[in-house]
């Protein structure tokens, strides 16, 4: 509250989260804002507005743990894993995706639409399309992605690498895309 003396009269000061012991003994967290209205004749005091954010802070901590566990799981798989939201924008992806497509590292960004990412992949030659068939390849890949039916799509990349791409719909309307390098299996056949 000392900071209120240095502020122009009536200007609000945001106080850091305060810890207050509840009557039952548990500690509660409050976010507060204070305003010095000591010179206001009808008030002559300091007004403090506070809200209990204990449950919010606990939920934030829980979300951070869940997110950390999810990212750890996605990074642990051998395949490339990408999650798209209901608007078909990248929500998260693992390092394996960048390893598979190093020339797209600057394009692979959270929030980027799938179609925009695929168009960049075609334009940069990261995916193989016969002369004049780039748009057809793009159309086919977009349709496969949007179906998200779990049926693998096999694609050969420049350099001969063979990928199996599986898109599956999530309950929230998004899509999980898993890409597996199957070059060894295909060449062994």
Tab-separated table of C-alpha atoms in Angstrom, residues 58-133:
chain	number	residue	atom	x	y	z
A	58	UNK	CA	-4.705	-24.277	-8.854
A	59	UNK	CA	-6.291	-24.829	-12.288
A	60	UNK	CA	-3.380	-22.970	-13.933
A	61	UNK	CA	-0.905	-25.285	-12.210
A	62	UNK	CA	-2.901	-28.360	-13.240
A	63	UNK	CA	-3.077	-27.186	-16.866
A	64	UNK	CA	0.686	-26.607	-16.891
A	65	UNK	CA	1.291	-30.178	-15.680
A	66	UNK	CA	-1.122	-31.647	-18.242
A	67	UNK	CA	0.457	-29.592	-21.058
A	68	UNK	CA	3.928	-30.665	-20.005
A	69	UNK	CA	2.869	-34.333	-19.955
A	70	UNK	CA	1.193	-34.001	-23.366
A	71	UNK	CA	4.258	-32.369	-24.923
A	72	UNK	CA	6.493	-35.027	-23.387
A	73	UNK	CA	4.292	-37.785	-24.848
A	74	UNK	CA	4.205	-36.180	-28.315
A	75	UNK	CA	8.001	-35.739	-28.299
A	76	UNK	CA	8.510	-39.358	-27.197
A	77	UNK	CA	7.044	-40.986	-30.306
A	78	UNK	CA	9.160	-41.949	-33.317
A	79	UNK	CA	6.647	-40.563	-35.778
A	80	UNK	CA	5.916	-36.998	-36.656
A	81	UNK	CA	2.856	-35.898	-34.709
A	82	UNK	CA	0.845	-32.745	-35.403
A	83	UNK	CA	-2.400	-31.556	-33.811
A	84	UNK	CA	-4.688	-29.195	-35.710
A	85	UNK	CA	-7.625	-27.367	-34.121
A	86	UNK	CA	-11.185	-27.231	-35.476
A	87	UNK	CA	-10.107	-24.342	-37.766
A	88	UNK	CA	-7.316	-26.578	-39.149
A	89	UNK	CA	-4.527	-24.516	-37.607
A	90	UNK	CA	-1.447	-26.093	-36.025
A	91	UNK	CA	-1.834	-26.385	-32.259
A	92	UNK	CA	1.287	-28.413	-31.548
A	93	UNK	CA	3.820	-30.631	-33.265
A	94	UNK	CA	6.907	-32.574	-32.308
A	95	UNK	CA	10.535	-32.122	-33.326
A	96	UNK	CA	10.272	-35.165	-35.612
A	97	UNK	CA	8.165	-33.111	-38.068
A	98	UNK	CA	10.998	-30.604	-38.486
A	99	UNK	CA	13.490	-33.472	-38.800
A	100	UNK	CA	11.385	-34.915	-41.648
A	101	UNK	CA	10.944	-31.526	-43.332
A	102	UNK	CA	13.919	-29.318	-42.373
A	103	UNK	CA	13.258	-26.981	-45.311
A	104	UNK	CA	9.920	-26.053	-43.738
A	105	UNK	CA	11.187	-25.180	-40.251
A	106	UNK	CA	10.232	-21.509	-40.699
A	107	UNK	CA	6.750	-22.446	-42.006
A	108	UNK	CA	5.902	-24.944	-39.268
A	109	UNK	CA	4.449	-22.568	-36.703
A	110	UNK	CA	1.698	-22.756	-34.121
A	111	UNK	CA	-1.434	-21.126	-35.593
A	112	UNK	CA	-0.506	-21.699	-39.254
A	113	UNK	CA	-3.308	-23.287	-41.327
A	114	UNK	CA	-2.703	-26.768	-42.742
A	115	UNK	CA	-3.438	-25.661	-46.318
A	116	UNK	CA	-0.931	-22.809	-46.108
A	117	UNK	CA	1.678	-25.221	-44.759
A	118	UNK	CA	1.027	-27.712	-47.573
A	119	UNK	CA	1.187	-25.006	-50.240
A	120	UNK	CA	4.598	-23.972	-48.891
A	121	UNK	CA	5.737	-27.621	-48.921
A	122	UNK	CA	4.758	-27.973	-52.580
A	123	UNK	CA	6.281	-24.617	-53.554
A	124	UNK	CA	9.587	-25.496	-51.861
A	125	UNK	CA	9.737	-28.982	-53.331
A	126	UNK	CA	9.465	-30.708	-49.944
A	127	UNK	CA	6.826	-32.986	-51.478
A	128	UNK	CA	7.133	-34.521	-54.889
A	129	UNK	CA	4.767	-33.594	-57.705
A	130	UNK	CA	5.198	-34.373	-61.386
A	131	UNK	CA	5.401	-31.339	-63.684
A	132	UNK	CA	2.062	-29.593	-63.837
A	133	UNK	CA	0.525	-31.851	-61.150
